[in-house]
Amino acid sequence: MTTRTNTIDTVAIVGGTHGNEFSGIYLLRKWQQTPSLVSRDTFQTETVFANPKAFEANKRYLDCDMNRQFSLEDLANNDLANYEQSRAKALNAQLGPKGDAKTDFIIDLHNTTSNMGPSLILLQSDAFNRQMGAYVKMKMPDAVVVLEDQVTVEEHYFLSSISEQGVIVEIGPQPQSVIRQDILDWMDEMTAHILDFVDLHNQGRLPELPASYEAFKYHETLKLPEDENGERIGMVHRNVQDADFKPLKSGDPIFTLFDGTEVSWEGDYEAYPHFINEAAYYDNNLAMSLAKKVTVEV
Amino acid sequence: MTTRTNTIDTVAIVGGTHGNEFSGIYLLRKWQQTPSLVSRDTFQTETVFANPKAFEANKRYLDCDMNRQFSLEDLANNDLANYEQSRAKALNAQLGPKGDAKTDFIIDLHNTTSNMGPSLILLQSDAFNRQMGAYVKMKMPDAVVVLEDQVTVEEHYFLSSISEQGVIVEIGPQPQSVIRQDILDWMDEMTAHILDFVDLHNQGRLPELPASYEAFKYHETLKLPEDENGERIGMVHRNVQDADFKPLKSGDPIFTLFDGTEVSWEGDYEAYPHFINEAAYYDNNLAMSLAKKVTVEV
């Protein structure tokens, strides 16, 4: 088989899609100074600083969230012309165009204020992605694999959906606008394992991988408690804070209202919260994502 | 003795001096809904939202750091007219004027991204402050007392220097623009103990306090590593990250450069870092403050 997805010829590593997530931005500088760190024999590597203006402003974005601007519809809509919408079109021209992209694989580097550890977010669950998750977990036992394959890659609006294959490296906890060495080192290591995986995949020299592994499949997003005017009236319960990827059962406390009232989660499944109390999600009054635990067969 | 500092008739609790430090802002809302939580028999309590525009913008400040605008010289300089400088003059008129303030005591509520726990920052070490530190530590064993009495209150440029007595409640770690319940609860509790202390002090009914306690006296501030162009070339060493108020000895690693080089601290005293890797300090490329451990005699 020599279909296009089976050989990765061009890889883009993208940092600073959000301007106050510093790990990727500082790693890009390091890799631009020493390109051999991210080059491999079987593909070309490009590094891309996605939102330099937001970094200058020390903000997540200037006008709107860059990592929500890559639906085919929005990329084709020339009326969407603010900074991030324009920059998205420029990146699509540089790396894509989405649907027929010159870049085969995009690694988009992110930080979260949530206690998610070193997380690898896969946007689809084909053999390539299932193997990549297995390889990264084998090399990096702390790694967590999150599946956001509820829609097709083309239907995703993330930057890393420009190319036929793309992942999000999501490392936390790190406050916005801070560089923590532990988080930087995790991102550096996970990126290296992903590049190694692609190189071995291209060479048909993947090592023996585990037959299956545990992952977390996105299910739904919960809002913070609001009153009838949409004003926030509560916060994440202290038992749930920092408990990313720990099971949440029906009846467990999930929110505390500012008046002291505890609110329980009344779900009909065992949920695995993540992106718990992520700072950036306050814009939309989101509290956390919930996943279901799944077994990925390699 | 009935000197003015010996009776506190008016207390102001200030939140949102920095717009992305959320604990104080949300506690103000709660206390404004239920004023009895912060009222005591022997004084009047006022709650003040210091920088509402910065909160709306979800930033620390719009133009400059509000909590550096309260030197007597700057308050008297009418050419200093940006938003925070103007707001500082308005707050000085409302609560002060500094040097002859109608408010006897200010509690200014802050968060830090650093792992400082519930910290009480005292701006002077007179009997009132020494006793307050003892009382708060007795009621709240996790509390840490920090002394920033290297200059007189009048020479301080902090908001809480408007009044003859003032403290800063500094609780972390909390990312900017996030509400953590554990941090909120600590701030709520520490503020209540401070109010109780003032009330007991006014009544001459303070309980028996410990004869002495441990505190951390500010000594110096360290910058992040920079190259000759002032560009940041390194970060806080992973051993020091989160190790606020843990001793740092000469020769201990303190920074890691982005090229991997480790940098040691070469000091001639046993230092106690705090405000380690505080997000807001990146504006000035500051890495941390260093204190010396001292014993406060009550």
Coordinates of C-alpha atoms in Angstrom, one line a residue:
Chain A
M1 CA 0.0 0.0 0.0
T2 CA 1.3 3.4 -0.9
T3 CA -1.7 5.6 -0.3
R4 CA -1.0 9.2 0.7
T5 CA -1.6 8.7 4.4
N6 CA 0.8 5.9 4.6
T7 CA 3.8 8.1 3.9
I8 CA 4.4 11.4 5.7
D9 CA 6.7 13.6 3.6
T10 CA 6.1 16.9 5.3
V11 CA 5.5 17.7 8.9
A12 CA 4.7 21.1 10.4
I13 CA 5.2 21.8 14.2
V14 CA 3.0 24.7 15.2
G15 CA 3.4 26.7 18.4
G16 CA 1.7 29.8 19.7
T17 CA -1.7 29.1 18.2
H18 CA -2.8 30.6 21.6
G19 CA -0.5 33.5 22.5
N20 CA -0.3 32.9 26.2
E21 CA 0.5 29.2 26.0
F22 CA 4.3 29.6 26.2
S23 CA 5.8 26.1 26.0
G24 CA 5.4 25.7 22.3
I25 CA 6.5 29.2 21.6
Y26 CA 9.8 28.7 23.5
L27 CA 10.3 25.2 22.1
L28 CA 10.0 26.7 18.6
R29 CA 12.8 29.1 19.3
K30 CA 15.0 26.3 20.5
W31 CA 14.2 24.1 17.5
Q32 CA 14.8 27.0 15.1
Q33 CA 18.2 27.5 16.6
T34 CA 19.0 23.7 16.5
P35 CA 16.8 22.3 13.6
S36 CA 18.4 18.8 14.0
L37 CA 16.3 18.3 17.1
V38 CA 13.1 18.1 15.1
S39 CA 14.5 16.8 11.7
R40 CA 14.3 13.1 10.8
D41 CA 15.6 11.3 7.7
T42 CA 12.2 10.5 6.1
F43 CA 10.4 13.8 6.1
Q44 CA 10.8 17.6 6.0
T45 CA 10.0 19.5 9.2
E46 CA 8.7 23.1 9.2
T47 CA 8.2 25.1 12.4
V48 CA 5.3 27.7 12.4
F49 CA 4.5 30.4 15.0
A50 CA 0.8 30.6 14.5
N51 CA -0.3 33.7 16.4
P52 CA 2.7 36.1 17.0
K53 CA 0.4 39.1 17.6
A54 CA -1.4 37.4 20.4
F55 CA 1.9 36.5 22.0
E56 CA 3.1 40.1 21.7
A57 CA -0.2 41.2 23.4
N58 CA 0.3 38.3 26.0
K59 CA -3.2 37.1 25.3
R60 CA -4.8 33.9 24.1
Y61 CA -6.0 35.8 21.0
L62 CA -6.7 39.4 19.8
D63 CA -10.2 39.0 18.2
C64 CA -11.3 35.3 18.4
D65 CA -9.9 31.9 19.2
M66 CA -7.6 30.9 16.4
N67 CA -8.0 27.2 17.0
R68 CA -11.7 27.4 16.1
Q69 CA -11.2 29.0 12.6
F70 CA -10.4 26.1 10.4
S71 CA -13.7 24.7 9.3
L72 CA -13.9 24.5 5.5
E73 CA -16.9 26.9 5.5
D74 CA -15.1 29.5 7.6
L75 CA -11.9 29.3 5.6
A76 CA -14.0 29.9 2.4
N77 CA -15.9 32.9 3.9
N78 CA -14.0 36.0 3.0
D79 CA -16.3 38.1 5.2
L80 CA -14.5 36.6 8.2
A81 CA -11.7 39.1 8.2
N82 CA -10.5 39.8 11.8
Y83 CA -6.9 39.1 12.8
E84 CA -7.3 35.4 13.7
Q85 CA -9.7 34.7 10.9
S86 CA -7.2 36.3 8.4
R87 CA -4.2 34.5 10.0
A88 CA -6.2 31.2 9.7
K89 CA -6.6 31.8 6.0
A90 CA -2.9 32.6 5.7
L91 CA -1.9 29.5 7.5
N92 CA -4.3 27.5 5.4
A93 CA -2.5 28.8 2.3
Q94 CA 0.9 28.1 3.8
L95 CA 0.2 24.6 5.1
G96 CA -2.9 23.5 3.3
P97 CA -5.2 24.1 1.6
K98 CA -7.4 21.9 3.9
G99 CA -8.7 19.0 1.8
D100 CA -5.6 18.9 -0.4
A101 CA -2.8 20.0 1.9
K102 CA 0.8 20.2 0.9
T103 CA 1.6 19.4 4.6
D104 CA 1.0 15.8 5.5
F105 CA 1.0 16.0 9.2
I106 CA 0.6 18.9 11.7
I107 CA 1.6 18.8 15.4
D108 CA -0.1 21.7 17.2
L109 CA 1.4 22.5 20.6
H110 CA -0.9 23.7 23.4
N111 CA -0.9 24.3 27.2
T112 CA -3.8 24.0 29.6
T113 CA -4.2 25.3 33.1
S114 CA -5.9 22.0 33.8
N115 CA -4.1 19.1 35.4
M116 CA -4.1 17.0 32.3
G117 CA -0.4 16.0 32.3
P118 CA 1.1 15.2 28.9
S119 CA -2.0 14.6 26.7
L120 CA -2.0 13.6 23.1
I121 CA -5.3 14.5 21.4
L122 CA -6.1 12.4 18.4
L123 CA -8.6 13.7 15.9
Q124 CA -9.3 10.4 14.3
S125 CA -8.9 6.7 15.1
D126 CA -7.5 5.2 12.0
A127 CA -4.6 2.7 12.2
F128 CA -2.0 5.5 12.0
N129 CA -3.4 7.4 15.0
R130 CA -4.1 4.2 17.0
Q131 CA -0.5 3.2 16.5
M132 CA 0.8 6.6 17.3
G133 CA -1.1 6.6 20.6
A134 CA 0.3 3.2 21.5
Y135 CA 3.9 4.3 20.6
V136 CA 3.7 7.5 22.6
K137 CA 2.3 5.7 25.6
M138 CA 4.9 3.0 25.4
K139 CA 7.7 5.6 25.3
M140 CA 6.1 7.9 27.9
P141 CA 4.1 6.1 30.5
D142 CA 2.7 9.4 31.9
A143 CA 1.1 10.2 28.5
V144 CA -2.7 10.3 28.2
V145 CA -4.5 9.7 24.9
V146 CA -7.7 11.7 24.2
L147 CA -9.9 10.8 21.2
E148 CA -11.8 13.7 19.6
D149 CA -13.0 11.6 16.7
Q150 CA -16.6 12.5 17.2
V151 CA -16.5 14.2 13.7
T152 CA -14.3 13.7 10.7
V153 CA -11.0 15.6 10.4
E154 CA -12.6 17.7 7.7
E155 CA -15.4 18.6 10.0
H156 CA -13.0 19.7 12.8
Y157 CA -12.3 23.4 13.1
F158 CA -8.9 23.0 14.7
L159 CA -5.7 24.2 13.1
S160 CA -4.3 20.7 12.9
S161 CA -7.3 19.7 10.7
I162 CA -5.7 21.5 7.8
S163 CA -3.7 18.4 6.9
E164 CA -4.9 14.9 6.4
Q165 CA -3.2 13.9 9.6
G166 CA -2.9 16.1 12.6
V167 CA -2.7 16.0 16.4
I168 CA -2.8 18.3 19.3
V169 CA -0.2 18.1 22.1
E170 CA -1.9 19.5 25.2
I171 CA 0.2 19.8 28.3
G172 CA -0.7 21.0 31.8
P173 CA -1.1 22.3 34.4
Q174 CA 0.6 25.6 33.4
P175 CA -0.9 29.0 34.2
Q176 CA -1.3 31.2 31.2
S177 CA 1.7 33.4 30.4
V178 CA 4.2 31.2 32.4
I179 CA 6.9 28.8 31.4
R180 CA 7.2 25.8 33.7
Q181 CA 10.2 23.5 33.1
D182 CA 8.3 20.3 33.9
I183 CA 5.7 21.2 31.3
L184 CA 8.2 22.3 28.7
D185 CA 10.2 19.1 29.1
W186 CA 7.0 17.0 28.7
M187 CA 6.1 18.8 25.5
D188 CA 9.6 18.5 24.2
E189 CA 9.6 14.8 24.9
M190 CA 6.2 14.0 23.5
T191 CA 7.0 15.9 20.3
A192 CA 10.2 13.9 19.9
H193 CA 8.3 10.6 20.3
I194 CA 5.7 11.7 17.7
L195 CA 8.4 12.6 15.2
D196 CA 10.2 9.3 15.9
F197 CA 6.9 7.5 15.4
V198 CA 6.3 9.1 12.0
D199 CA 9.9 8.3 11.0
L200 CA 9.6 4.7 12.0
H201 CA 6.2 4.5 10.3
N202 CA 7.6 5.8 7.1
Q203 CA 10.4 3.3 7.2
G204 CA 8.0 0.4 8.1
R205 CA 10.1 -0.2 11.1
L206 CA 7.7 0.3 14.0
P207 CA 8.6 -1.7 17.1
E208 CA 6.1 -4.2 18.5
L209 CA 3.3 -2.2 20.0
P210 CA 0.9 -3.2 22.8
A211 CA -2.3 -4.9 21.4
S212 CA -4.5 -2.3 23.1
Y213 CA -4.4 0.6 25.5
E214 CA -6.7 2.9 27.5
A215 CA -7.8 6.2 26.1
F216 CA -10.5 8.9 26.8
K217 CA -13.1 9.6 24.2
Y218 CA -14.7 13.0 24.3
H219 CA -18.4 12.9 25.1
E220 CA -19.7 16.3 26.2
T221 CA -18.9 19.7 27.7
L222 CA -20.3 21.0 30.9
K223 CA -21.0 24.7 31.7
L224 CA -20.3 26.5 34.9
P225 CA -23.4 27.2 37.0
E226 CA -25.2 30.3 35.8
D227 CA -28.2 32.3 37.0
E228 CA -31.1 33.2 34.7
N229 CA -29.1 36.3 33.5
G230 CA -26.1 34.1 32.4
E231 CA -24.0 35.3 35.3
R232 CA -21.6 32.8 36.9
I233 CA -22.9 31.7 40.3
G234 CA -20.5 28.9 41.1
M235 CA -17.2 27.1 40.6
V236 CA -15.7 23.7 40.1
H237 CA -16.0 21.7 43.4
R238 CA -12.7 21.3 45.2
N239 CA -13.0 17.5 44.9
V240 CA -13.0 17.7 41.1
Q241 CA -10.3 20.4 40.8
D242 CA -7.1 18.9 39.5
A243 CA -8.8 15.4 39.2
D244 CA -8.5 15.3 35.4
F245 CA -9.1 11.8 34.0
K246 CA -10.3 10.5 37.4
P247 CA -13.8 8.9 37.3
L248 CA -16.8 11.0 38.2
K249 CA -19.9 9.0 39.2
S250 CA -23.6 10.1 39.3
G251 CA -24.1 11.8 42.7
D252 CA -20.6 13.0 43.1
P253 CA -20.2 16.7 43.9
I254 CA -19.1 18.7 40.9
F255 CA -19.8 22.4 41.5
T256 CA -19.9 24.6 44.6
L257 CA -22.1 27.7 44.3
F258 CA -20.8 31.0 45.7
D259 CA -23.5 30.7 48.4
G260 CA -21.9 27.4 49.6
T261 CA -24.5 25.0 48.0
E262 CA -23.0 21.9 46.5
V263 CA -24.2 20.6 43.2
S264 CA -23.9 17.0 42.2
W265 CA -23.4 15.5 38.8
E266 CA -26.4 13.5 37.7
G267 CA -25.1 11.5 34.7
D268 CA -26.0 8.1 33.6
Y269 CA -22.4 7.0 32.8
E270 CA -18.9 7.0 34.4
A271 CA -17.4 10.2 33.2
Y272 CA -13.7 11.2 33.0
P273 CA -13.5 15.0 33.4
H274 CA -10.6 16.9 31.7
F275 CA -9.9 20.4 30.8
I276 CA -11.2 21.0 34.3
N277 CA -11.4 24.7 35.2
E278 CA -9.3 25.6 32.1
A279 CA -8.9 29.4 32.3
A280 CA -9.6 30.0 28.6
Y281 CA -12.9 28.3 28.8
Y282 CA -14.3 31.0 31.1
D283 CA -15.0 33.1 27.9
N284 CA -17.8 30.7 27.2
N285 CA -18.5 29.8 30.8
L286 CA -17.4 26.2 30.3
A287 CA -16.4 24.1 33.3
M288 CA -14.8 21.0 31.8
S289 CA -15.1 18.3 29.2
L290 CA -16.3 14.8 30.0
A291 CA -15.0 11.7 28.3
K292 CA -15.7 8.0 28.4
K293 CA -12.9 5.6 29.0
V294 CA -12.4 3.3 26.0
T295 CA -10.0 0.6 24.9
V296 CA -8.1 1.3 21.7
E297 CA -7.2 -1.8 19.7
V298 CA -4.0 -1.3 17.8
Chain B
M1 CA -2.9 54.8 75.3
T2 CA -5.5 55.9 72.8
T3 CA -3.4 56.8 69.8
R4 CA -5.1 56.5 66.4
T5 CA -3.5 53.2 65.4
N6 CA -4.8 51.6 68.6
T7 CA -8.4 51.7 67.6
I8 CA -9.6 50.7 64.1
D9 CA -12.9 52.3 63.3
T10 CA -13.0 51.8 59.6
V11 CA -11.9 48.9 57.5
A12 CA -11.9 48.6 53.7
I13 CA -11.6 45.2 52.0
V14 CA -10.3 45.7 48.5
G15 CA -10.6 43.1 45.7
G16 CA -9.8 43.2 42.0
T17 CA -6.8 45.5 42.3
H18 CA -5.5 43.2 39.6
G19 CA -8.3 42.3 37.2
N20 CA -7.4 38.7 36.5
E21 CA -7.0 37.7 40.2
F22 CA -10.5 36.4 40.7
S23 CA -10.8 35.2 44.3
G24 CA -11.1 38.6 45.8
I25 CA -13.5 39.8 43.1
Y26 CA -15.9 36.8 43.7
L27 CA -15.6 37.1 47.5
L28 CA -16.6 40.8 47.2
R29 CA -19.8 39.8 45.4
K30 CA -20.6 37.3 48.2
W31 CA -19.9 39.8 50.9
Q32 CA -21.9 42.5 49.2
Q33 CA -24.9 40.1 49.1
T34 CA -24.3 39.1 52.8
P35 CA -22.6 42.0 54.5
S36 CA -22.8 40.4 57.9
L37 CA -20.0 38.0 56.9
V38 CA -17.5 40.9 57.0
S39 CA -19.1 43.2 59.6
R40 CA -18.0 43.2 63.2
D41 CA -19.3 45.2 66.2
T42 CA -16.3 47.5 66.7
F43 CA -15.8 48.9 63.2
Q44 CA -17.4 49.8 59.9
T45 CA -16.5 47.7 56.9
E46 CA -16.5 48.9 53.3
T47 CA -15.9 46.7 50.3
V48 CA -14.1 48.2 47.2
F49 CA -13.7 46.8 43.7
A50 CA -10.4 48.5 42.8
N51 CA -10.0 47.8 39.0
P52 CA -13.3 46.9 37.4
K53 CA -12.1 47.8 33.9
A54 CA -9.2 45.4 34.1
F55 CA -11.6 42.7 35.2
E56 CA -13.9 43.4 32.3
A57 CA -10.9 43.2 30.0
N58 CA -9.8 40.0 31.8
K59 CA -6.3 41.5 32.3
R60 CA -4.1 42.4 35.3
Y61 CA -4.4 46.0 34.3
L62 CA -5.2 48.2 31.3
D63 CA -2.2 50.7 31.3
C64 CA 0.0 50.0 34.3
D65 CA 0.1 47.9 37.5
M66 CA -2.4 49.5 39.9
N67 CA -0.6 48.2 42.9
R68 CA 2.4 50.3 42.2
Q69 CA 0.6 53.7 42.0
F70 CA 0.3 54.7 45.6
S71 CA 3.5 56.5 46.4
L72 CA 2.9 60.0 47.8
E73 CA 4.8 61.5 44.9
D74 CA 2.8 59.7 42.2
L75 CA -0.5 60.4 43.9
A76 CA 0.5 64.2 43.9
N77 CA 1.6 64.1 40.2
N78 CA -1.4 65.1 38.1
D79 CA 0.5 64.3 34.9
L80 CA 0.1 60.6 35.7
A81 CA -3.3 60.3 34.1
N82 CA -3.7 56.8 32.6
Y83 CA -6.5 54.6 33.8
E84 CA -4.8 52.9 36.7
Q85 CA -3.0 56.2 37.7
S86 CA -6.4 58.0 37.7
R87 CA -8.2 55.2 39.5
A88 CA -5.4 55.3 42.1
K89 CA -6.1 58.9 42.7
A90 CA -9.8 58.2 43.0
L91 CA -9.2 55.4 45.5
N92 CA -6.9 57.7 47.4
A93 CA -9.7 60.2 47.6
Q94 CA -12.3 57.6 48.6
L95 CA -10.2 55.7 51.2
G96 CA -7.4 58.2 52.1
P97 CA -5.9 60.6 51.6
K98 CA -2.7 58.8 52.3
G99 CA -1.0 60.3 55.3
D100 CA -4.3 61.3 56.8
A101 CA -6.7 58.6 55.7
K102 CA -10.3 58.3 56.8
T103 CA -9.9 54.5 56.5
D104 CA -7.9 53.0 59.4
F105 CA -7.1 49.6 57.9
I106 CA -7.1 48.2 54.4
I107 CA -7.1 44.5 53.5
D108 CA -6.1 44.1 49.8
L109 CA -6.9 40.7 48.3
H110 CA -4.5 39.2 45.7
N111 CA -3.8 35.9 44.0
T112 CA -0.5 34.6 42.7
T113 CA 0.3 31.8 40.3
S114 CA 3.1 30.9 42.7
N115 CA 2.8 28.1 45.2
M116 CA 2.7 30.5 48.2
G117 CA -0.3 29.0 50.0
P118 CA -2.3 31.4 52.2
S119 CA 0.2 34.3 52.7
L120 CA -0.3 37.4 54.8
I121 CA 2.0 40.2 53.7
L122 CA 2.7 42.7 56.5
L123 CA 4.0 46.2 55.5
Q124 CA 5.4 47.0 58.9
S125 CA 6.4 45.2 62.1
D126 CA 4.8 47.3 64.9
A127 CA 3.0 45.5 67.7
F128 CA -0.3 45.6 65.9
N129 CA 1.1 43.8 62.9
R130 CA 3.2 41.4 64.9
Q131 CA 0.2 40.4 66.9
M132 CA -2.0 40.1 63.8
G133 CA 0.5 37.6 62.2
A134 CA 0.6 35.6 65.4
Y135 CA -3.2 35.5 65.6
V136 CA -3.7 34.5 62.0
K137 CA -1.0 31.8 62.2
M138 CA -2.6 30.5 65.4
K139 CA -6.0 30.2 63.8
M140 CA -4.8 29.0 60.4
P141 CA -1.7 26.8 60.7
D142 CA -1.1 26.8 56.9
A143 CA -0.7 30.6 56.9
V144 CA 2.7 32.1 56.0
V145 CA 3.7 35.6 57.2
V146 CA 5.8 37.7 54.9
L147 CA 7.3 40.9 56.1
E148 CA 7.8 43.7 53.5
D149 CA 8.8 46.3 56.1
Q150 CA 12.0 47.3 54.3
V151 CA 10.6 50.8 53.9
T152 CA 8.0 52.7 55.9
V153 CA 4.3 52.4 55.0
E154 CA 4.4 55.9 53.6
E155 CA 7.2 55.0 51.3
H156 CA 5.4 51.9 50.0
Y157 CA 3.6 52.3 46.7
F158 CA 0.9 49.6 47.4
L159 CA -2.8 50.3 47.5
S160 CA -2.9 49.1 51.2
S161 CA -0.4 51.9 52.1
I162 CA -3.2 54.5 51.7
S163 CA -4.2 53.9 55.3
E164 CA -2.0 53.9 58.4
Q165 CA -2.5 50.2 58.7
G166 CA -2.8 47.8 55.8
V167 CA -2.0 44.3 54.7
I168 CA -2.0 42.2 51.5
V169 CA -3.6 38.8 51.5
E170 CA -1.8 36.8 48.8
I171 CA -3.1 33.4 48.0
G172 CA -1.9 30.8 45.5
P173 CA -1.3 28.9 43.4
Q174 CA -4.0 30.0 41.1
P175 CA -3.7 30.6 37.4
Q176 CA -4.7 34.1 36.2
S177 CA -8.4 34.3 35.3
V178 CA -9.5 31.2 37.2
I179 CA -11.4 30.6 40.4
R180 CA -10.2 27.6 42.4
Q181 CA -12.3 26.7 45.4
D182 CA -9.4 25.8 47.6
I183 CA -7.8 29.2 47.0
L184 CA -11.1 31.0 47.5
D185 CA -11.8 29.2 50.7
W186 CA -8.3 30.1 52.0
M187 CA -8.8 33.8 51.2
D188 CA -12.3 33.8 52.8
E189 CA -10.9 32.2 55.9
M190 CA -7.8 34.4 56.2
T191 CA -9.9 37.6 55.8
A192 CA -12.3 36.4 58.5
H193 CA -9.4 35.8 60.9
I194 CA -8.0 39.3 60.2
L195 CA -11.4 40.9 60.8
D196 CA -11.8 38.9 64.0
F197 CA -8.3 40.0 65.1
V198 CA -9.1 43.7 64.6
D199 CA -12.4 43.3 66.5
L200 CA -10.6 41.6 69.4
H201 CA -7.8 44.2 69.3
N202 CA -10.4 47.0 69.5
Q203 CA -12.0 45.4 72.5
G204 CA -8.7 44.7 74.2
R205 CA -9.7 41.0 74.3
L206 CA -7.0 39.3 72.3
P207 CA -6.4 35.7 73.3
E208 CA -3.0 34.6 74.6
L209 CA -0.7 34.7 71.6
P210 CA 2.5 32.7 71.0
A211 CA 5.6 34.6 72.2
S212 CA 7.2 34.3 68.8
Y213 CA 6.7 32.8 65.3
E214 CA 8.5 32.3 62.1
A215 CA 8.2 34.7 59.2
F216 CA 9.9 35.5 55.9
K217 CA 11.4 39.0 55.5
Y218 CA 11.8 40.3 51.9
H219 CA 15.4 40.7 50.9
E220 CA 15.8 40.9 47.1
T221 CA 14.3 40.1 43.7
L222 CA 15.9 38.0 41.1
K223 CA 15.6 38.4 37.3
L224 CA 15.1 35.6 34.8
P225 CA 18.2 34.9 32.7
E226 CA 18.5 37.3 29.8
D227 CA 20.9 37.7 26.9
E228 CA 22.7 41.0 26.1
N229 CA 19.6 42.2 24.3
G230 CA 17.4 41.7 27.3
E231 CA 15.7 38.6 25.7
R232 CA 14.7 35.8 28.1
I233 CA 17.0 32.8 27.7
G234 CA 16.0 30.6 30.5
M235 CA 13.4 29.6 33.1
V236 CA 13.0 28.7 36.7
H237 CA 14.7 25.4 37.4
R238 CA 12.3 22.5 38.0
N239 CA 13.7 21.9 41.5
V240 CA 12.7 25.5 42.5
Q241 CA 9.3 25.5 40.8
D242 CA 6.6 25.3 43.4
A243 CA 9.2 25.3 46.2
D244 CA 8.1 28.7 47.7
F245 CA 9.4 29.2 51.2
K246 CA 11.7 26.2 50.9
P247 CA 15.4 27.0 51.6
L248 CA 17.7 27.7 48.7
K249 CA 21.4 27.4 49.5
S250 CA 24.4 28.6 47.6
G251 CA 25.2 26.2 44.7
D252 CA 21.6 25.0 44.3
P253 CA 20.3 25.0 40.8
I254 CA 18.0 27.9 40.3
F255 CA 17.5 28.4 36.5
T256 CA 17.6 26.2 33.4
L257 CA 18.6 28.0 30.2
F258 CA 16.6 27.0 27.1
D259 CA 19.8 25.3 25.7
G260 CA 19.8 23.0 28.7
T261 CA 22.5 24.7 30.8
E262 CA 21.8 24.7 34.5
V263 CA 22.5 27.9 36.5
S264 CA 23.2 27.8 40.3
W265 CA 22.4 30.4 42.9
E266 CA 25.6 31.9 44.3
G267 CA 24.3 33.7 47.4
D268 CA 25.9 34.2 50.7
Y269 CA 22.8 33.5 52.8
E270 CA 20.1 30.9 53.1
A271 CA 17.3 32.3 50.9
Y272 CA 13.6 31.5 50.9
P273 CA 12.2 32.1 47.4
H274 CA 8.6 33.1 47.0
F275 CA 6.5 34.6 44.2
I276 CA 8.4 31.9 42.2
N277 CA 7.6 32.1 38.5
E278 CA 4.6 34.5 39.1
A279 CA 3.0 35.1 35.7
A280 CA 2.6 38.8 36.2
Y281 CA 6.3 39.3 36.9
Y282 CA 7.3 38.3 33.4
D283 CA 6.4 41.9 32.3
N284 CA 9.6 42.9 34.1
N285 CA 11.4 39.6 33.6
L286 CA 11.4 38.8 37.3
A287 CA 11.9 35.2 38.4
M288 CA 11.1 35.3 42.1
S289 CA 11.6 37.2 45.4
L290 CA 14.1 36.0 48.0
A291 CA 13.4 36.3 51.8
K292 CA 15.4 35.6 54.9
K293 CA 13.7 33.5 57.6
V294 CA 13.2 35.6 60.8
T295 CA 11.7 35.1 64.2
V296 CA 9.0 37.6 65.0
E297 CA 8.7 38.4 68.8
V298 CA 5.1 39.2 69.7

